[in-house]
Amino acid sequence: METRPRILVVDDEADMVASLQDVLRKAGFEADGAPDGATARGLLAAQRYDLLLLDLRLQAEDGLTLARLLRQRSDAPIIMISGSSDETDRVLLLELAADDFLIKPFSPRELVARVRAVLRRYGHAAAADTPAAAEPAAPKPPAAPRGEQLRFGDWLLDVTERDLRHVDGSACPLTQAEYRLLEAFVRQPRRVWSRDQLLEHTRSVDTEVFDRTIDVLILRLRRKIEPNPKHPRYICTERGLGYAFAADVQKV
């Protein structure tokens, strides 16, 4: 029997917390609530969560400050909630590398769909309301022979161990979605990928709704592997087309 994903809702509006918990529980999730960052940190210290729903504007501590702290401590995905559709907020959320964001007001259906999509990207089998086998299988890169390693620039990707290391030996932790995206790039360098093609390789669904997913993952990967993320030399934007991996890749 699979464990139900546990979600932490952080919002200073008690009615909002209760409403979100009710929606999530009816959808099959475990859901806890916190009115502020201090309470959230206490819960996180005592309990492992599979996903966090954070309000952008908390009274005692804003959601961005809390999310930056959580990013340093945990790989749990974060969905930010904002009451504003202002472009500045959206840019801040993407720069923060939140996995997704919701603009109030949103429907229960949209909330549940986005939560399930983010959890699926992180490989949580219990995220779907139907068995995973019933969903169409997304294309996967060819299975790697044992011990296969790919070298690009100052990085070595071990596709057997799903491990990325710098040439100095230091490890670079990747989420499942980040790893799938990077592997797709290094297996076919110089190829121009559309967002839809990359979404397939990271096993995302609902591409018509979550069309910024790849942009968020690209930002996160650039911040991890690029010497200067603002002027990337590996993952390059092909304006109007998508993205391409510009580095030479060698098998080791």
PDB file of C-alpha atoms in Angstrom:
ATOM      1  CA  MET A   1       0.000   0.000   0.000  1.00  0.00           C
ATOM      2  CA  GLU A   2       1.469   3.319  -1.083  1.00  0.00           C
ATOM      3  CA  THR A   3       1.832   6.179   1.343  1.00  0.00           C
ATOM      4  CA  ARG A   4      -0.342   9.159   0.569  1.00  0.00           C
ATOM      5  CA  PRO A   5       1.668  12.297  -0.246  1.00  0.00           C
ATOM      6  CA  ARG A   6       1.839  14.747   2.657  1.00  0.00           C
ATOM      7  CA  ILE A   7       1.477  18.452   1.902  1.00  0.00           C
ATOM      8  CA  LEU A   8       2.129  21.477   4.106  1.00  0.00           C
ATOM      9  CA  VAL A   9      -0.034  24.558   3.498  1.00  0.00           C
ATOM     10  CA  VAL A  10       1.453  27.845   4.736  1.00  0.00           C
ATOM     11  CA  ASP A  11      -0.914  30.829   4.703  1.00  0.00           C
ATOM     12  CA  ASP A  12      -1.762  33.450   7.330  1.00  0.00           C
ATOM     13  CA  GLU A  13      -5.465  33.305   6.451  1.00  0.00           C
ATOM     14  CA  ALA A  14      -6.974  30.574   8.607  1.00  0.00           C
ATOM     15  CA  ASP A  15      -9.979  30.171   6.305  1.00  0.00           C
ATOM     16  CA  MET A  16      -7.693  29.700   3.313  1.00  0.00           C
ATOM     17  CA  VAL A  17      -5.607  27.063   5.121  1.00  0.00           C
ATOM     18  CA  ALA A  18      -8.740  25.157   6.158  1.00  0.00           C
ATOM     19  CA  SER A  19     -10.198  25.357   2.656  1.00  0.00           C
ATOM     20  CA  LEU A  20      -7.006  24.122   0.987  1.00  0.00           C
ATOM     21  CA  GLN A  21      -6.613  21.302   3.495  1.00  0.00           C
ATOM     22  CA  ASP A  22     -10.198  20.203   2.836  1.00  0.00           C
ATOM     23  CA  VAL A  23      -9.669  20.173  -0.952  1.00  0.00           C
ATOM     24  CA  LEU A  24      -6.384  18.277  -0.676  1.00  0.00           C
ATOM     25  CA  ARG A  25      -7.739  15.688   1.755  1.00  0.00           C
ATOM     26  CA  LYS A  26     -10.763  15.022  -0.455  1.00  0.00           C
ATOM     27  CA  ALA A  27      -8.319  14.471  -3.336  1.00  0.00           C
ATOM     28  CA  GLY A  28      -6.481  11.809  -1.346  1.00  0.00           C
ATOM     29  CA  PHE A  29      -3.590  13.734   0.193  1.00  0.00           C
ATOM     30  CA  GLU A  30      -2.481  14.247   3.769  1.00  0.00           C
ATOM     31  CA  ALA A  31      -2.510  17.984   4.515  1.00  0.00           C
ATOM     32  CA  ASP A  32      -1.180  20.005   7.450  1.00  0.00           C
ATOM     33  CA  GLY A  33      -1.459  23.755   7.924  1.00  0.00           C
ATOM     34  CA  ALA A  34       0.733  26.553   9.284  1.00  0.00           C
ATOM     35  CA  PRO A  35      -0.144  30.241   9.735  1.00  0.00           C
ATOM     36  CA  ASP A  36       3.433  31.537   9.502  1.00  0.00           C
ATOM     37  CA  GLY A  37       7.051  30.677   8.752  1.00  0.00           C
ATOM     38  CA  ALA A  38       7.966  29.874  12.357  1.00  0.00           C
ATOM     39  CA  THR A  39       5.211  27.269  12.650  1.00  0.00           C
ATOM     40  CA  ALA A  40       6.097  25.869   9.225  1.00  0.00           C
ATOM     41  CA  ARG A  41       9.757  25.430  10.175  1.00  0.00           C
ATOM     42  CA  GLY A  42       8.720  23.605  13.344  1.00  0.00           C
ATOM     43  CA  LEU A  43       6.521  21.210  11.382  1.00  0.00           C
ATOM     44  CA  LEU A  44       9.242  20.649   8.787  1.00  0.00           C
ATOM     45  CA  ALA A  45      11.734  19.771  11.514  1.00  0.00           C
ATOM     46  CA  ALA A  46       9.385  17.097  12.859  1.00  0.00           C
ATOM     47  CA  GLN A  47       7.790  15.756   9.680  1.00  0.00           C
ATOM     48  CA  ARG A  48       8.822  14.998   6.101  1.00  0.00           C
ATOM     49  CA  TYR A  49       6.627  16.656   3.482  1.00  0.00           C
ATOM     50  CA  ASP A  50       6.324  15.746  -0.189  1.00  0.00           C
ATOM     51  CA  LEU A  51       5.219  19.221  -1.294  1.00  0.00           C
ATOM     52  CA  LEU A  52       4.799  22.727   0.137  1.00  0.00           C
ATOM     53  CA  LEU A  53       2.093  25.256  -0.712  1.00  0.00           C
ATOM     54  CA  LEU A  54       3.397  28.674   0.329  1.00  0.00           C
ATOM     55  CA  ASP A  55       1.610  32.011   0.223  1.00  0.00           C
ATOM     56  CA  LEU A  56       3.809  34.721  -1.253  1.00  0.00           C
ATOM     57  CA  ARG A  57       2.652  37.387   1.207  1.00  0.00           C
ATOM     58  CA  LEU A  58       2.861  36.256   4.812  1.00  0.00           C
ATOM     59  CA  GLN A  59       2.546  38.868   7.549  1.00  0.00           C
ATOM     60  CA  ALA A  60       5.470  37.982   9.815  1.00  0.00           C
ATOM     61  CA  GLU A  61       7.707  36.522   7.101  1.00  0.00           C
ATOM     62  CA  ASP A  62       7.096  36.678   3.364  1.00  0.00           C
ATOM     63  CA  GLY A  63       6.874  33.501   1.344  1.00  0.00           C
ATOM     64  CA  LEU A  64       9.976  34.275  -0.711  1.00  0.00           C
ATOM     65  CA  THR A  65      12.160  34.471   2.408  1.00  0.00           C
ATOM     66  CA  LEU A  66      10.736  31.220   3.727  1.00  0.00           C
ATOM     67  CA  ALA A  67      11.040  29.466   0.363  1.00  0.00           C
ATOM     68  CA  ARG A  68      14.700  30.494  -0.009  1.00  0.00           C
ATOM     69  CA  LEU A  69      15.397  28.975   3.393  1.00  0.00           C
ATOM     70  CA  LEU A  70      13.555  25.782   2.536  1.00  0.00           C
ATOM     71  CA  ARG A  71      15.404  25.453  -0.770  1.00  0.00           C
ATOM     72  CA  GLN A  72      18.664  25.266   1.192  1.00  0.00           C
ATOM     73  CA  ARG A  73      17.340  22.521   3.460  1.00  0.00           C
ATOM     74  CA  SER A  74      15.068  20.372   1.327  1.00  0.00           C
ATOM     75  CA  ASP A  75      14.415  19.080  -2.179  1.00  0.00           C
ATOM     76  CA  ALA A  76      10.657  19.070  -1.591  1.00  0.00           C
ATOM     77  CA  PRO A  77       8.860  20.844  -4.451  1.00  0.00           C
ATOM     78  CA  ILE A  78       7.280  24.225  -3.756  1.00  0.00           C
ATOM     79  CA  ILE A  79       4.115  25.729  -5.227  1.00  0.00           C
ATOM     80  CA  MET A  80       3.810  29.434  -4.466  1.00  0.00           C
ATOM     81  CA  ILE A  81       0.404  31.107  -4.082  1.00  0.00           C
ATOM     82  CA  SER A  82      -0.049  34.775  -4.890  1.00  0.00           C
ATOM     83  CA  GLY A  83      -2.983  37.146  -4.775  1.00  0.00           C
ATOM     84  CA  SER A  84      -1.424  39.242  -7.536  1.00  0.00           C
ATOM     85  CA  SER A  85      -0.975  38.560 -11.235  1.00  0.00           C
ATOM     86  CA  ASP A  86       1.722  41.236 -11.390  1.00  0.00           C
ATOM     87  CA  GLU A  87       4.566  40.270 -13.714  1.00  0.00           C
ATOM     88  CA  THR A  88       7.147  41.184 -11.057  1.00  0.00           C
ATOM     89  CA  ASP A  89       5.771  38.521  -8.737  1.00  0.00           C
ATOM     90  CA  ARG A  90       5.934  35.937 -11.506  1.00  0.00           C
ATOM     91  CA  VAL A  91       9.545  36.795 -12.288  1.00  0.00           C
ATOM     92  CA  LEU A  92      10.452  36.587  -8.610  1.00  0.00           C
ATOM     93  CA  LEU A  93       8.850  33.157  -8.359  1.00  0.00           C
ATOM     94  CA  LEU A  94      10.743  31.873 -11.389  1.00  0.00           C
ATOM     95  CA  GLU A  95      14.029  33.328 -10.170  1.00  0.00           C
ATOM     96  CA  LEU A  96      13.409  31.640  -6.850  1.00  0.00           C
ATOM     97  CA  ALA A  97      12.991  28.384  -8.807  1.00  0.00           C
ATOM     98  CA  ALA A  98       9.580  27.548  -7.405  1.00  0.00           C
ATOM     99  CA  ASP A  99       8.207  24.467  -9.132  1.00  0.00           C
ATOM    100  CA  ASP A 100       4.912  26.154  -9.964  1.00  0.00           C
ATOM    101  CA  PHE A 101       2.685  29.029  -8.874  1.00  0.00           C
ATOM    102  CA  LEU A 102      -1.032  29.696  -8.477  1.00  0.00           C
ATOM    103  CA  ILE A 103      -2.765  33.052  -8.752  1.00  0.00           C
ATOM    104  CA  LYS A 104      -5.781  33.652  -6.475  1.00  0.00           C
ATOM    105  CA  PRO A 105      -8.589  32.987  -7.004  1.00  0.00           C
ATOM    106  CA  PHE A 106      -8.105  29.463  -8.354  1.00  0.00           C
ATOM    107  CA  SER A 107     -10.466  26.509  -8.510  1.00  0.00           C
ATOM    108  CA  PRO A 108     -10.090  23.333  -6.438  1.00  0.00           C
ATOM    109  CA  ARG A 109      -9.701  21.430  -9.700  1.00  0.00           C
ATOM    110  CA  GLU A 110      -6.741  23.573 -10.791  1.00  0.00           C
ATOM    111  CA  LEU A 111      -5.096  23.261  -7.372  1.00  0.00           C
ATOM    112  CA  VAL A 112      -5.326  19.470  -7.361  1.00  0.00           C
ATOM    113  CA  ALA A 113      -4.172  19.209 -10.989  1.00  0.00           C
ATOM    114  CA  ARG A 114      -1.089  21.324 -10.344  1.00  0.00           C
ATOM    115  CA  VAL A 115      -0.228  19.478  -7.135  1.00  0.00           C
ATOM    116  CA  ARG A 116      -0.486  16.119  -8.892  1.00  0.00           C
ATOM    117  CA  ALA A 117       1.583  17.312 -11.846  1.00  0.00           C
ATOM    118  CA  VAL A 118       4.403  18.607  -9.623  1.00  0.00           C
ATOM    119  CA  LEU A 119       4.420  15.417  -7.543  1.00  0.00           C
ATOM    120  CA  ARG A 120       4.561  13.300 -10.700  1.00  0.00           C
ATOM    121  CA  ARG A 121       7.578  15.266 -11.876  1.00  0.00           C
ATOM    122  CA  TYR A 122       9.242  14.321  -8.611  1.00  0.00           C
ATOM    123  CA  GLY A 123       8.415  10.661  -9.142  1.00  0.00           C
ATOM    124  CA  HIS A 124       5.700  10.264  -6.497  1.00  0.00           C
ATOM    125  CA  ALA A 125       3.678   7.280  -7.715  1.00  0.00           C
ATOM    126  CA  ALA A 126       0.742   8.030  -5.399  1.00  0.00           C
ATOM    127  CA  ALA A 127       0.192  11.475  -6.925  1.00  0.00           C
ATOM    128  CA  ALA A 128      -2.271  10.372  -9.580  1.00  0.00           C
ATOM    129  CA  ASP A 129      -5.946   9.692  -8.943  1.00  0.00           C
ATOM    130  CA  THR A 130      -5.725   6.725 -11.340  1.00  0.00           C
ATOM    131  CA  PRO A 131      -3.071   4.015 -11.469  1.00  0.00           C
ATOM    132  CA  ALA A 132       0.113   5.124 -13.169  1.00  0.00           C
ATOM    133  CA  ALA A 133      -0.179   2.244 -15.625  1.00  0.00           C
ATOM    134  CA  ALA A 134      -3.368   3.775 -17.016  1.00  0.00           C
ATOM    135  CA  GLU A 135      -1.541   6.926 -18.135  1.00  0.00           C
ATOM    136  CA  PRO A 136       0.154   7.017 -21.543  1.00  0.00           C
ATOM    137  CA  ALA A 137       3.820   6.299 -21.125  1.00  0.00           C
ATOM    138  CA  ALA A 138       6.071   9.233 -21.941  1.00  0.00           C
ATOM    139  CA  PRO A 139       9.065   8.594 -24.220  1.00  0.00           C
ATOM    140  CA  LYS A 140      12.236   7.773 -22.332  1.00  0.00           C
ATOM    141  CA  PRO A 141      15.871   8.050 -23.336  1.00  0.00           C
ATOM    142  CA  PRO A 142      17.421   4.671 -24.214  1.00  0.00           C
ATOM    143  CA  ALA A 143      18.467   2.589 -21.219  1.00  0.00           C
ATOM    144  CA  ALA A 144      22.074   3.254 -20.307  1.00  0.00           C
ATOM    145  CA  PRO A 145      24.549   0.379 -20.285  1.00  0.00           C
ATOM    146  CA  ARG A 146      26.148  -0.227 -16.914  1.00  0.00           C
ATOM    147  CA  GLY A 147      28.885   2.229 -16.082  1.00  0.00           C
ATOM    148  CA  GLU A 148      28.092   4.734 -18.845  1.00  0.00           C
ATOM    149  CA  GLN A 149      29.398   8.222 -18.122  1.00  0.00           C
ATOM    150  CA  LEU A 150      29.090  11.391 -20.162  1.00  0.00           C
ATOM    151  CA  ARG A 151      31.485  14.316 -19.883  1.00  0.00           C
ATOM    152  CA  PHE A 152      30.674  17.905 -20.826  1.00  0.00           C
ATOM    153  CA  GLY A 153      32.697  20.946 -19.864  1.00  0.00           C
ATOM    154  CA  ASP A 154      33.628  20.679 -16.196  1.00  0.00           C
ATOM    155  CA  TRP A 155      30.945  18.092 -15.440  1.00  0.00           C
ATOM    156  CA  LEU A 156      30.654  14.297 -15.447  1.00  0.00           C
ATOM    157  CA  LEU A 157      27.195  12.713 -15.626  1.00  0.00           C
ATOM    158  CA  ASP A 158      27.015   9.082 -14.537  1.00  0.00           C
ATOM    159  CA  VAL A 159      23.823   7.866 -16.198  1.00  0.00           C
ATOM    160  CA  THR A 160      24.007   4.506 -14.429  1.00  0.00           C
ATOM    161  CA  GLU A 161      24.061   6.028 -10.955  1.00  0.00           C
ATOM    162  CA  ARG A 162      22.083   9.115 -12.042  1.00  0.00           C
ATOM    163  CA  ASP A 163      24.826  11.193 -10.481  1.00  0.00           C
ATOM    164  CA  LEU A 164      26.303  14.538 -11.540  1.00  0.00           C
ATOM    165  CA  ARG A 165      29.747  15.574 -10.334  1.00  0.00           C
ATOM    166  CA  HIS A 166      32.113  18.427 -11.014  1.00  0.00           C
ATOM    167  CA  VAL A 167      35.637  17.581 -12.184  1.00  0.00           C
ATOM    168  CA  ASP A 168      36.850  18.546  -8.704  1.00  0.00           C
ATOM    169  CA  GLY A 169      34.841  15.609  -7.325  1.00  0.00           C
ATOM    170  CA  SER A 170      32.051  17.604  -5.684  1.00  0.00           C
ATOM    171  CA  ALA A 171      28.506  16.276  -6.117  1.00  0.00           C
ATOM    172  CA  CYS A 172      25.689  18.318  -7.642  1.00  0.00           C
ATOM    173  CA  PRO A 173      22.311  17.059  -6.318  1.00  0.00           C
ATOM    174  CA  LEU A 174      19.542  16.939  -8.927  1.00  0.00           C
ATOM    175  CA  THR A 175      15.834  16.358  -8.570  1.00  0.00           C
ATOM    176  CA  GLN A 176      14.351  13.624 -10.743  1.00  0.00           C
ATOM    177  CA  ALA A 177      12.918  16.162 -13.165  1.00  0.00           C
ATOM    178  CA  GLU A 178      16.233  18.035 -13.384  1.00  0.00           C
ATOM    179  CA  TYR A 179      18.102  14.791 -14.042  1.00  0.00           C
ATOM    180  CA  ARG A 180      15.723  13.689 -16.814  1.00  0.00           C
ATOM    181  CA  LEU A 181      16.014  17.076 -18.471  1.00  0.00           C
ATOM    182  CA  LEU A 182      19.812  17.110 -18.301  1.00  0.00           C
ATOM    183  CA  GLU A 183      20.083  13.548 -19.609  1.00  0.00           C
ATOM    184  CA  ALA A 184      17.874  14.410 -22.582  1.00  0.00           C
ATOM    185  CA  PHE A 185      20.177  17.347 -23.366  1.00  0.00           C
ATOM    186  CA  VAL A 186      23.502  15.515 -23.076  1.00  0.00           C
ATOM    187  CA  ARG A 187      22.316  12.516 -25.082  1.00  0.00           C
ATOM    188  CA  GLN A 188      21.489  14.770 -28.029  1.00  0.00           C
ATOM    189  CA  PRO A 189      23.721  17.852 -27.881  1.00  0.00           C
ATOM    190  CA  ARG A 190      23.129  20.618 -30.439  1.00  0.00           C
ATOM    191  CA  ARG A 191      19.559  19.438 -31.001  1.00  0.00           C
ATOM    192  CA  VAL A 192      16.930  22.155 -30.640  1.00  0.00           C
ATOM    193  CA  TRP A 193      14.190  20.971 -28.290  1.00  0.00           C
ATOM    194  CA  SER A 194      10.741  22.503 -28.086  1.00  0.00           C
ATOM    195  CA  ARG A 195       9.143  22.891 -24.657  1.00  0.00           C
ATOM    196  CA  ASP A 196       6.622  20.157 -25.450  1.00  0.00           C
ATOM    197  CA  GLN A 197       9.396  17.715 -26.369  1.00  0.00           C
ATOM    198  CA  LEU A 198      11.258  18.467 -23.152  1.00  0.00           C
ATOM    199  CA  LEU A 199       8.062  18.121 -21.129  1.00  0.00           C
ATOM    200  CA  GLU A 200       7.658  14.604 -22.552  1.00  0.00           C
ATOM    201  CA  HIS A 201      11.177  13.669 -21.498  1.00  0.00           C
ATOM    202  CA  THR A 202      10.609  14.931 -17.957  1.00  0.00           C
ATOM    203  CA  ARG A 203       7.313  13.008 -17.852  1.00  0.00           C
ATOM    204  CA  SER A 204       5.182  16.072 -17.226  1.00  0.00           C
ATOM    205  CA  VAL A 205       1.537  16.120 -18.238  1.00  0.00           C
ATOM    206  CA  ASP A 206      -1.066  18.865 -18.782  1.00  0.00           C
ATOM    207  CA  THR A 207       1.367  20.768 -20.958  1.00  0.00           C
ATOM    208  CA  GLU A 208      -1.303  23.186 -22.048  1.00  0.00           C
ATOM    209  CA  VAL A 209      -1.657  24.314 -18.406  1.00  0.00           C
ATOM    210  CA  PHE A 210       1.919  24.048 -17.170  1.00  0.00           C
ATOM    211  CA  ASP A 211       3.743  25.603 -20.085  1.00  0.00           C
ATOM    212  CA  ARG A 212       6.255  27.347 -17.779  1.00  0.00           C
ATOM    213  CA  THR A 213       7.431  24.102 -16.184  1.00  0.00           C
ATOM    214  CA  ILE A 214      10.400  23.738 -18.512  1.00  0.00           C
ATOM    215  CA  ASP A 215      11.412  27.377 -18.052  1.00  0.00           C
ATOM    216  CA  VAL A 216      11.551  26.807 -14.293  1.00  0.00           C
ATOM    217  CA  LEU A 217      13.615  23.622 -14.663  1.00  0.00           C
ATOM    218  CA  ILE A 218      15.982  25.352 -17.080  1.00  0.00           C
ATOM    219  CA  LEU A 219      16.529  28.160 -14.574  1.00  0.00           C
ATOM    220  CA  ARG A 220      17.274  25.641 -11.850  1.00  0.00           C
ATOM    221  CA  LEU A 221      19.704  23.627 -13.967  1.00  0.00           C
ATOM    222  CA  ARG A 222      21.513  26.752 -15.125  1.00  0.00           C
ATOM    223  CA  ARG A 223      21.974  27.893 -11.539  1.00  0.00           C
ATOM    224  CA  LYS A 224      23.519  24.514 -10.739  1.00  0.00           C
ATOM    225  CA  ILE A 225      25.818  23.864 -13.717  1.00  0.00           C
ATOM    226  CA  GLU A 226      26.521  27.148 -15.491  1.00  0.00           C
ATOM    227  CA  PRO A 227      29.594  29.242 -14.526  1.00  0.00           C
ATOM    228  CA  ASN A 228      27.396  32.292 -15.199  1.00  0.00           C
ATOM    229  CA  PRO A 229      23.666  31.441 -15.336  1.00  0.00           C
ATOM    230  CA  LYS A 230      22.842  34.813 -16.891  1.00  0.00           C
ATOM    231  CA  HIS A 231      25.139  34.021 -19.821  1.00  0.00           C
ATOM    232  CA  PRO A 232      24.802  30.241 -20.205  1.00  0.00           C
ATOM    233  CA  ARG A 233      27.329  28.268 -22.221  1.00  0.00           C
ATOM    234  CA  TYR A 234      25.646  24.878 -21.880  1.00  0.00           C
ATOM    235  CA  ILE A 235      21.855  25.301 -22.016  1.00  0.00           C
ATOM    236  CA  CYS A 236      21.153  27.961 -24.612  1.00  0.00           C
ATOM    237  CA  THR A 237      17.858  29.555 -25.554  1.00  0.00           C
ATOM    238  CA  GLU A 238      16.851  29.281 -29.195  1.00  0.00           C
ATOM    239  CA  ARG A 239      14.471  32.205 -29.443  1.00  0.00           C
ATOM    240  CA  GLY A 240      11.065  31.212 -30.719  1.00  0.00           C
ATOM    241  CA  LEU A 241      12.038  27.535 -30.861  1.00  0.00           C
ATOM    242  CA  GLY A 242      13.076  26.255 -27.454  1.00  0.00           C
ATOM    243  CA  TYR A 243      16.412  25.199 -26.005  1.00  0.00           C
ATOM    244  CA  ALA A 244      19.605  23.470 -27.127  1.00  0.00           C
ATOM    245  CA  PHE A 245      22.586  21.983 -25.334  1.00  0.00           C
ATOM    246  CA  ALA A 246      25.569  23.801 -26.827  1.00  0.00           C
ATOM    247  CA  ALA A 247      28.459  21.872 -25.260  1.00  0.00           C
ATOM    248  CA  ASP A 248      30.374  18.942 -26.720  1.00  0.00           C
ATOM    249  CA  VAL A 249      29.628  15.665 -24.941  1.00  0.00           C
ATOM    250  CA  GLN A 250      32.064  12.760 -24.710  1.00  0.00           C
ATOM    251  CA  LYS A 251      31.617   9.220 -23.422  1.00  0.00           C
ATOM    252  CA  VAL A 252      34.117   8.387 -20.712  1.00  0.00           C
TER     253      VAL A 252
END
